[in-house]
Amino acid sequence: METKRPLQRLGKVQILKLLVLIISLVVVIILIIISQLITFPYTLSVPPVTKGIFVNEAPVYNNSNESGPVFRTLSGAGTHKIEVVHVNGSNEEEGCKGYGCNNGSLLSQSEMKQNDSGQSGQTVVVALEPTRLSYMVSVLESTVAARFSKNKALSARDRELKHARMKIENEPVLESIEGLHPSLYHNLSRFLRSYESMEKTLKVYIYKEGKKPIFHDPKLRGIYASEGWFMKLMEKNRNFVVKDPRKAHLFYLPFSSLKLRNTSQERTPTSRKDLEQRLKHYASLIAGKYPFWNRTNGADHFLVACHDWAMELTKDHMGNCIRSLCNSNLGRGFKIGKDTTLPATYIRSAENPVQDLGGNPVSERPILAFFAGGMHGNLRPILLQTWQDNKEPDIIILGPMARDIESKAKYRMYMKSSKYCICARGHEVYSPRIVESIYYECVPVIISDNYVPPFFEVLNWEAFSVFVLEKEVVNLGRILRAIPEKKYIEMQKRVKMVQQHFIWHKMPVKFDLFHMILHSVWNTRVVFM
């Protein structure tokens, strides 16, 4: 009996120690969760696709109230000022063909009542959609903080980039220059410092491997022309391209996602897995021949791809690369802070990519809003059903127009004569209409809840465009009529000013589309190296 008592006492002590350890672990976990909630209040509570964003100075809509929207001043700590509402789509059919084409359903949106200032009954609009610029900027900033906290050995090229980053962050504020209006940018001075640093520092190596037509064979016309024009201009460039890969800060993978898809269709119907394997084989070829891919697992490599399938085809074997994608769908795997948005540009003439540029003056735009296009996805049929028989003659919503020369000219005339051009998502979130609107000096109305607009880290899109939630498409007329004429005129002027950033030139010029795409990749490399 005496021998059992010490054993019992010993067992009780061990049990007590175990309980103390478990309680300590639980306390530590709770403290970690609380600290993360304080630092990043959205990341643990709600997934990105349903994260709530407080809207500043947004109209509160009551769909049952025929008197129209009531404007209230609403606030949310830490958010950027958002103008009227939220918005995305071209006469060409840019919808996907094949797998993944059933993803056009409308996201669930809602409004919630919250107490923002301690006063009971105050209504605050919470838009449950992730593409508010305030949300994207917050994700970008938190990603920057996470990357900066990592300590790692730096290569010679990394040290050059670190020095460039320090100069961008710490050099004196630059004055605005002619042609760049501060209202178009989140921080014009920082953009100018970054752009100048890119011009002085950046070196790109282009892999020679890969056979035509998938590699080194750009297509310069159509709705996917952006990837082709960038490939052509990058391979001909002498300011950034180097022949010695040891001198490069970035490595370009010169393949065409469009040619990859089309080539597979011409020969035999090819599955997505087969196309992925072709890219995997290419990446393995590069990794086996050069040391640079394995050094960073492809993190200092980049690709430029516009086809709908590009995100899916590259997510596994090239997912660590910087991907410049037209299909910048935040709900389908587009990663802010690593991926960048490639503007989709519908180019009709390879010899003259700026053909038909420009539009009518404000006084000669009698059409309030215009849309025409294929009925891809779930949103556009709702748009057409709501407005095709409407009694408001200054709102023109059409289905697909004919593809003859006369109809195409009529389509451009409509855009050049409209105040607002509706850019509604189809099967995918992006559309060449956004850039078309800018070409024709028509204020874009982007209706695409998960779309990340091009160069959002630099451009203040709310200064020259309107964003409308997909669920509010039935209120489109009231939303646009609620915008004061003075506000519209300001936005239209800014559309004309921002136009220079979305134009292809046969010989690139400063701040044009080629340089802006390259700057987005450069910015990602410098900030997140």
PDB file of N, CA, C and O in Angstrom, residues 127-177:
ATOM      1  N   ALA A 127     -20.565  46.300 -48.656  1.00  0.00           N
ATOM      2  CA  ALA A 127     -20.608  45.591 -49.935  1.00  0.00           C
ATOM      3  C   ALA A 127     -19.799  44.315 -49.803  1.00  0.00           C
ATOM      4  O   ALA A 127     -18.606  44.364 -49.596  1.00  0.00           O
ATOM      5  N   LEU A 128     -20.469  43.188 -49.875  1.00  0.00           N
ATOM      6  CA  LEU A 128     -19.770  41.919 -49.751  1.00  0.00           C
ATOM      7  C   LEU A 128     -19.188  41.532 -51.101  1.00  0.00           C
ATOM      8  O   LEU A 128     -19.626  40.609 -51.758  1.00  0.00           O
ATOM      9  N   GLU A 129     -18.209  42.302 -51.525  1.00  0.00           N
ATOM     10  CA  GLU A 129     -17.538  41.981 -52.772  1.00  0.00           C
ATOM     11  C   GLU A 129     -16.109  42.459 -52.672  1.00  0.00           C
ATOM     12  O   GLU A 129     -15.821  43.516 -52.145  1.00  0.00           O
ATOM     13  N   PRO A 130     -15.194  41.627 -53.155  1.00  0.00           N
ATOM     14  CA  PRO A 130     -13.792  41.812 -52.828  1.00  0.00           C
ATOM     15  C   PRO A 130     -13.018  42.765 -53.711  1.00  0.00           C
ATOM     16  O   PRO A 130     -11.852  42.974 -53.473  1.00  0.00           O
ATOM     17  N   THR A 131     -13.628  43.336 -54.733  1.00  0.00           N
ATOM     18  CA  THR A 131     -12.835  44.143 -55.638  1.00  0.00           C
ATOM     19  C   THR A 131     -12.915  45.631 -55.370  1.00  0.00           C
ATOM     20  O   THR A 131     -12.520  46.430 -56.202  1.00  0.00           O
ATOM     21  N   ARG A 132     -13.447  46.041 -54.242  1.00  0.00           N
ATOM     22  CA  ARG A 132     -13.300  47.428 -53.867  1.00  0.00           C
ATOM     23  C   ARG A 132     -11.816  47.736 -53.799  1.00  0.00           C
ATOM     24  O   ARG A 132     -11.026  46.953 -53.272  1.00  0.00           O
ATOM     25  N   LEU A 133     -11.424  48.878 -54.331  1.00  0.00           N
ATOM     26  CA  LEU A 133     -10.008  49.216 -54.334  1.00  0.00           C
ATOM     27  C   LEU A 133      -9.450  49.272 -52.923  1.00  0.00           C
ATOM     28  O   LEU A 133      -8.282  48.953 -52.697  1.00  0.00           O
ATOM     29  N   SER A 134     -10.277  49.667 -51.964  1.00  0.00           N
ATOM     30  CA  SER A 134      -9.797  49.720 -50.584  1.00  0.00           C
ATOM     31  C   SER A 134      -9.386  48.338 -50.110  1.00  0.00           C
ATOM     32  O   SER A 134      -8.388  48.177 -49.408  1.00  0.00           O
ATOM     33  N   TYR A 135     -10.148  47.320 -50.504  1.00  0.00           N
ATOM     34  CA  TYR A 135      -9.798  45.955 -50.120  1.00  0.00           C
ATOM     35  C   TYR A 135      -8.508  45.524 -50.806  1.00  0.00           C
ATOM     36  O   TYR A 135      -7.607  44.966 -50.177  1.00  0.00           O
ATOM     37  N   MET A 136      -8.401  45.780 -52.109  1.00  0.00           N
ATOM     38  CA  MET A 136      -7.211  45.367 -52.839  1.00  0.00           C
ATOM     39  C   MET A 136      -5.963  46.048 -52.299  1.00  0.00           C
ATOM     40  O   MET A 136      -4.912  45.428 -52.154  1.00  0.00           O
ATOM     41  N   VAL A 137      -6.079  47.333 -51.984  1.00  0.00           N
ATOM     42  CA  VAL A 137      -4.938  48.056 -51.426  1.00  0.00           C
ATOM     43  C   VAL A 137      -4.561  47.495 -50.067  1.00  0.00           C
ATOM     44  O   VAL A 137      -3.375  47.338 -49.737  1.00  0.00           O
ATOM     45  N   SER A 138      -5.557  47.143 -49.243  1.00  0.00           N
ATOM     46  CA  SER A 138      -5.259  46.591 -47.919  1.00  0.00           C
ATOM     47  C   SER A 138      -4.556  45.245 -48.037  1.00  0.00           C
ATOM     48  O   SER A 138      -3.633  44.940 -47.282  1.00  0.00           O
ATOM     49  N   VAL A 139      -4.991  44.414 -49.004  1.00  0.00           N
ATOM     50  CA  VAL A 139      -4.320  43.134 -49.230  1.00  0.00           C
ATOM     51  C   VAL A 139      -2.884  43.364 -49.686  1.00  0.00           C
ATOM     52  O   VAL A 139      -1.947  42.705 -49.234  1.00  0.00           O
ATOM     53  N   LEU A 140      -2.701  44.330 -50.583  1.00  0.00           N
ATOM     54  CA  LEU A 140      -1.360  44.650 -51.076  1.00  0.00           C
ATOM     55  C   LEU A 140      -0.455  45.099 -49.935  1.00  0.00           C
ATOM     56  O   LEU A 140       0.685  44.647 -49.806  1.00  0.00           O
ATOM     57  N   GLU A 141      -0.976  45.973 -49.081  1.00  0.00           N
ATOM     58  CA  GLU A 141      -0.162  46.476 -47.969  1.00  0.00           C
ATOM     59  C   GLU A 141       0.186  45.382 -46.976  1.00  0.00           C
ATOM     60  O   GLU A 141       1.320  45.307 -46.487  1.00  0.00           O
ATOM     61  N   SER A 142      -0.761  44.499 -46.663  1.00  0.00           N
ATOM     62  CA  SER A 142      -0.477  43.423 -45.720  1.00  0.00           C
ATOM     63  C   SER A 142       0.511  42.429 -46.314  1.00  0.00           C
ATOM     64  O   SER A 142       1.349  41.873 -45.606  1.00  0.00           O
ATOM     65  N   THR A 143       0.438  42.234 -47.653  1.00  0.00           N
ATOM     66  CA  THR A 143       1.394  41.341 -48.312  1.00  0.00           C
ATOM     67  C   THR A 143       2.793  41.933 -48.281  1.00  0.00           C
ATOM     68  O   THR A 143       3.779  41.229 -48.067  1.00  0.00           O
ATOM     69  N   VAL A 144       2.890  43.252 -48.478  1.00  0.00           N
ATOM     70  CA  VAL A 144       4.181  43.925 -48.391  1.00  0.00           C
ATOM     71  C   VAL A 144       4.775  43.736 -47.007  1.00  0.00           C
ATOM     72  O   VAL A 144       5.955  43.394 -46.850  1.00  0.00           O
ATOM     73  N   ALA A 145       3.972  43.949 -45.977  1.00  0.00           N
ATOM     74  CA  ALA A 145       4.448  43.798 -44.604  1.00  0.00           C
ATOM     75  C   ALA A 145       4.949  42.383 -44.341  1.00  0.00           C
ATOM     76  O   ALA A 145       5.983  42.174 -43.700  1.00  0.00           O
ATOM     77  N   ALA A 146       4.233  41.396 -44.857  1.00  0.00           N
ATOM     78  CA  ALA A 146       4.628  40.004 -44.639  1.00  0.00           C
ATOM     79  C   ALA A 146       5.939  39.687 -45.347  1.00  0.00           C
ATOM     80  O   ALA A 146       6.815  39.016 -44.793  1.00  0.00           O
ATOM     81  N   ARG A 147       6.124  40.193 -46.583  1.00  0.00           N
ATOM     82  CA  ARG A 147       7.346  39.918 -47.332  1.00  0.00           C
ATOM     83  C   ARG A 147       8.547  40.627 -46.702  1.00  0.00           C
ATOM     84  O   ARG A 147       9.632  40.084 -46.631  1.00  0.00           O
ATOM     85  N   PHE A 148       8.345  41.874 -46.244  1.00  0.00           N
ATOM     86  CA  PHE A 148       9.447  42.626 -45.670  1.00  0.00           C
ATOM     87  C   PHE A 148       9.973  41.985 -44.394  1.00  0.00           C
ATOM     88  O   PHE A 148      11.102  42.189 -44.007  1.00  0.00           O
ATOM     89  N   SER A 149       9.127  41.222 -43.714  1.00  0.00           N
ATOM     90  CA  SER A 149       9.529  40.642 -42.446  1.00  0.00           C
ATOM     91  C   SER A 149      10.445  39.438 -42.630  1.00  0.00           C
ATOM     92  O   SER A 149      11.017  38.943 -41.671  1.00  0.00           O
ATOM     93  N   LYS A 150      10.585  38.958 -43.870  1.00  0.00           N
ATOM     94  CA  LYS A 150      11.402  37.779 -44.108  1.00  0.00           C
ATOM     95  C   LYS A 150      12.866  38.171 -44.276  1.00  0.00           C
ATOM     96  O   LYS A 150      13.191  39.100 -45.009  1.00  0.00           O
ATOM     97  N   ASN A 151      13.740  37.450 -43.617  1.00  0.00           N
ATOM     98  CA  ASN A 151      15.162  37.654 -43.749  1.00  0.00           C
ATOM     99  C   ASN A 151      15.733  36.560 -44.635  1.00  0.00           C
ATOM    100  O   ASN A 151      15.505  35.382 -44.415  1.00  0.00           O
ATOM    101  N   LYS A 152      16.480  36.934 -45.654  1.00  0.00           N
ATOM    102  CA  LYS A 152      17.085  35.939 -46.526  1.00  0.00           C
ATOM    103  C   LYS A 152      18.355  36.509 -47.137  1.00  0.00           C
ATOM    104  O   LYS A 152      18.547  37.721 -47.212  1.00  0.00           O
ATOM    105  N   ALA A 153      19.222  35.586 -47.573  1.00  0.00           N
ATOM    106  CA  ALA A 153      20.453  36.005 -48.223  1.00  0.00           C
ATOM    107  C   ALA A 153      20.119  36.611 -49.585  1.00  0.00           C
ATOM    108  O   ALA A 153      19.266  36.108 -50.315  1.00  0.00           O
ATOM    109  N   LEU A 154      20.771  37.711 -49.925  1.00  0.00           N
ATOM    110  CA  LEU A 154      20.473  38.426 -51.157  1.00  0.00           C
ATOM    111  C   LEU A 154      21.573  38.196 -52.186  1.00  0.00           C
ATOM    112  O   LEU A 154      22.761  38.254 -51.868  1.00  0.00           O
ATOM    113  N   SER A 155      21.164  37.957 -53.424  1.00  0.00           N
ATOM    114  CA  SER A 155      22.104  37.866 -54.534  1.00  0.00           C
ATOM    115  C   SER A 155      22.504  39.274 -54.956  1.00  0.00           C
ATOM    116  O   SER A 155      21.956  40.278 -54.468  1.00  0.00           O
ATOM    117  N   ALA A 156      23.438  39.355 -55.896  1.00  0.00           N
ATOM    118  CA  ALA A 156      23.878  40.668 -56.387  1.00  0.00           C
ATOM    119  C   ALA A 156      22.719  41.419 -57.022  1.00  0.00           C
ATOM    120  O   ALA A 156      22.547  42.629 -56.811  1.00  0.00           O
ATOM    121  N   ARG A 157      21.888  40.696 -57.801  1.00  0.00           N
ATOM    122  CA  ARG A 157      20.732  41.350 -58.431  1.00  0.00           C
ATOM    123  C   ARG A 157      19.702  41.770 -57.375  1.00  0.00           C
ATOM    124  O   ARG A 157      19.081  42.818 -57.483  1.00  0.00           O
ATOM    125  N   ASP A 158      19.528  40.946 -56.340  1.00  0.00           N
ATOM    126  CA  ASP A 158      18.602  41.302 -55.263  1.00  0.00           C
ATOM    127  C   ASP A 158      19.071  42.553 -54.534  1.00  0.00           C
ATOM    128  O   ASP A 158      18.253  43.397 -54.143  1.00  0.00           O
ATOM    129  N   ARG A 159      20.364  42.665 -54.356  1.00  0.00           N
ATOM    130  CA  ARG A 159      20.896  43.868 -53.677  1.00  0.00           C
ATOM    131  C   ARG A 159      20.637  45.115 -54.512  1.00  0.00           C
ATOM    132  O   ARG A 159      20.343  46.182 -53.967  1.00  0.00           O
ATOM    133  N   GLU A 160      20.738  44.972 -55.828  1.00  0.00           N
ATOM    134  CA  GLU A 160      20.423  46.107 -56.699  1.00  0.00           C
ATOM    135  C   GLU A 160      18.948  46.497 -56.581  1.00  0.00           C
ATOM    136  O   GLU A 160      18.609  47.692 -56.544  1.00  0.00           O
ATOM    137  N   LEU A 161      18.085  45.502 -56.492  1.00  0.00           N
ATOM    138  CA  LEU A 161      16.662  45.778 -56.341  1.00  0.00           C
ATOM    139  C   LEU A 161      16.353  46.381 -54.977  1.00  0.00           C
ATOM    140  O   LEU A 161      15.501  47.271 -54.856  1.00  0.00           O
ATOM    141  N   LYS A 162      17.032  45.900 -53.961  1.00  0.00           N
ATOM    142  CA  LYS A 162      16.834  46.466 -52.621  1.00  0.00           C
ATOM    143  C   LYS A 162      17.247  47.933 -52.598  1.00  0.00           C
ATOM    144  O   LYS A 162      16.565  48.783 -52.001  1.00  0.00           O
ATOM    145  N   HIS A 163      18.357  48.239 -53.252  1.00  0.00           N
ATOM    146  CA  HIS A 163      18.807  49.634 -53.336  1.00  0.00           C
ATOM    147  C   HIS A 163      17.780  50.480 -54.091  1.00  0.00           C
ATOM    148  O   HIS A 163      17.467  51.612 -53.682  1.00  0.00           O
ATOM    149  N   ALA A 164      17.237  49.921 -55.190  1.00  0.00           N
ATOM    150  CA  ALA A 164      16.207  50.641 -55.953  1.00  0.00           C
ATOM    151  C   ALA A 164      14.981  50.887 -55.098  1.00  0.00           C
ATOM    152  O   ALA A 164      14.390  51.975 -55.130  1.00  0.00           O
ATOM    153  N   ARG A 165      14.580  49.887 -54.311  1.00  0.00           N
ATOM    154  CA  ARG A 165      13.414  50.041 -53.447  1.00  0.00           C
ATOM    155  C   ARG A 165      13.630  51.136 -52.412  1.00  0.00           C
ATOM    156  O   ARG A 165      12.730  51.945 -52.136  1.00  0.00           O
ATOM    157  N   MET A 166      14.812  51.181 -51.822  1.00  0.00           N
ATOM    158  CA  MET A 166      15.119  52.205 -50.821  1.00  0.00           C
ATOM    159  C   MET A 166      15.053  53.595 -51.441  1.00  0.00           C
ATOM    160  O   MET A 166      14.555  54.537 -50.828  1.00  0.00           O
ATOM    161  N   LYS A 167      15.535  53.735 -52.676  1.00  0.00           N
ATOM    162  CA  LYS A 167      15.481  55.036 -53.346  1.00  0.00           C
ATOM    163  C   LYS A 167      14.037  55.427 -53.644  1.00  0.00           C
ATOM    164  O   LYS A 167      13.652  56.590 -53.492  1.00  0.00           O
ATOM    165  N   ILE A 168      13.233  54.450 -54.063  1.00  0.00           N
ATOM    166  CA  ILE A 168      11.826  54.730 -54.352  1.00  0.00           C
ATOM    167  C   ILE A 168      11.104  55.211 -53.100  1.00  0.00           C
ATOM    168  O   ILE A 168      10.315  56.158 -53.131  1.00  0.00           O
ATOM    169  N   GLU A 169      11.396  54.560 -51.963  1.00  0.00           N
ATOM    170  CA  GLU A 169      10.698  54.879 -50.722  1.00  0.00           C
ATOM    171  C   GLU A 169      11.204  56.153 -50.062  1.00  0.00           C
ATOM    172  O   GLU A 169      10.445  56.870 -49.420  1.00  0.00           O
ATOM    173  N   ASN A 170      12.496  56.450 -50.205  1.00  0.00           N
ATOM    174  CA  ASN A 170      13.110  57.471 -49.361  1.00  0.00           C
ATOM    175  C   ASN A 170      13.529  58.744 -50.080  1.00  0.00           C
ATOM    176  O   ASN A 170      13.836  59.738 -49.421  1.00  0.00           O
ATOM    177  N   GLU A 171      13.581  58.752 -51.399  1.00  0.00           N
ATOM    178  CA  GLU A 171      14.015  59.963 -52.082  1.00  0.00           C
ATOM    179  C   GLU A 171      12.949  61.050 -51.976  1.00  0.00           C
ATOM    180  O   GLU A 171      11.769  60.761 -51.745  1.00  0.00           O
ATOM    181  N   PRO A 172      13.344  62.309 -52.152  1.00  0.00           N
ATOM    182  CA  PRO A 172      12.394  63.432 -52.012  1.00  0.00           C
ATOM    183  C   PRO A 172      11.204  63.308 -52.950  1.00  0.00           C
ATOM    184  O   PRO A 172      11.272  62.675 -54.006  1.00  0.00           O
ATOM    185  N   VAL A 173      10.117  63.928 -52.546  1.00  0.00           N
ATOM    186  CA  VAL A 173       8.898  63.928 -53.349  1.00  0.00           C
ATOM    187  C   VAL A 173       9.160  64.648 -54.662  1.00  0.00           C
ATOM    188  O   VAL A 173       9.767  65.716 -54.696  1.00  0.00           O
ATOM    189  N   LEU A 174       8.709  64.050 -55.756  1.00  0.00           N
ATOM    190  CA  LEU A 174       8.876  64.644 -57.073  1.00  0.00           C
ATOM    191  C   LEU A 174       7.642  65.467 -57.428  1.00  0.00           C
ATOM    192  O   LEU A 174       6.519  65.116 -57.066  1.00  0.00           O
ATOM    193  N   GLU A 175       7.872  66.545 -58.127  1.00  0.00           N
ATOM    194  CA  GLU A 175       6.759  67.358 -58.594  1.00  0.00           C
ATOM    195  C   GLU A 175       6.074  66.652 -59.759  1.00  0.00           C
ATOM    196  O   GLU A 175       6.681  65.866 -60.471  1.00  0.00           O
ATOM    197  N   SER A 176       4.783  66.905 -59.944  1.00  0.00           N
ATOM    198  CA  SER A 176       4.076  66.315 -61.073  1.00  0.00           C
ATOM    199  C   SER A 176       4.654  66.868 -62.373  1.00  0.00           C
ATOM    200  O   SER A 176       5.155  67.990 -62.426  1.00  0.00           O
ATOM    201  N   ILE A 177       4.616  66.060 -63.409  1.00  0.00           N
ATOM    202  CA  ILE A 177       5.156  66.497 -64.687  1.00  0.00           C
ATOM    203  C   ILE A 177       4.018  66.664 -65.679  1.00  0.00           C
ATOM    204  O   ILE A 177       2.905  66.161 -65.480  1.00  0.00           O
TER     205      ILE A 177
END
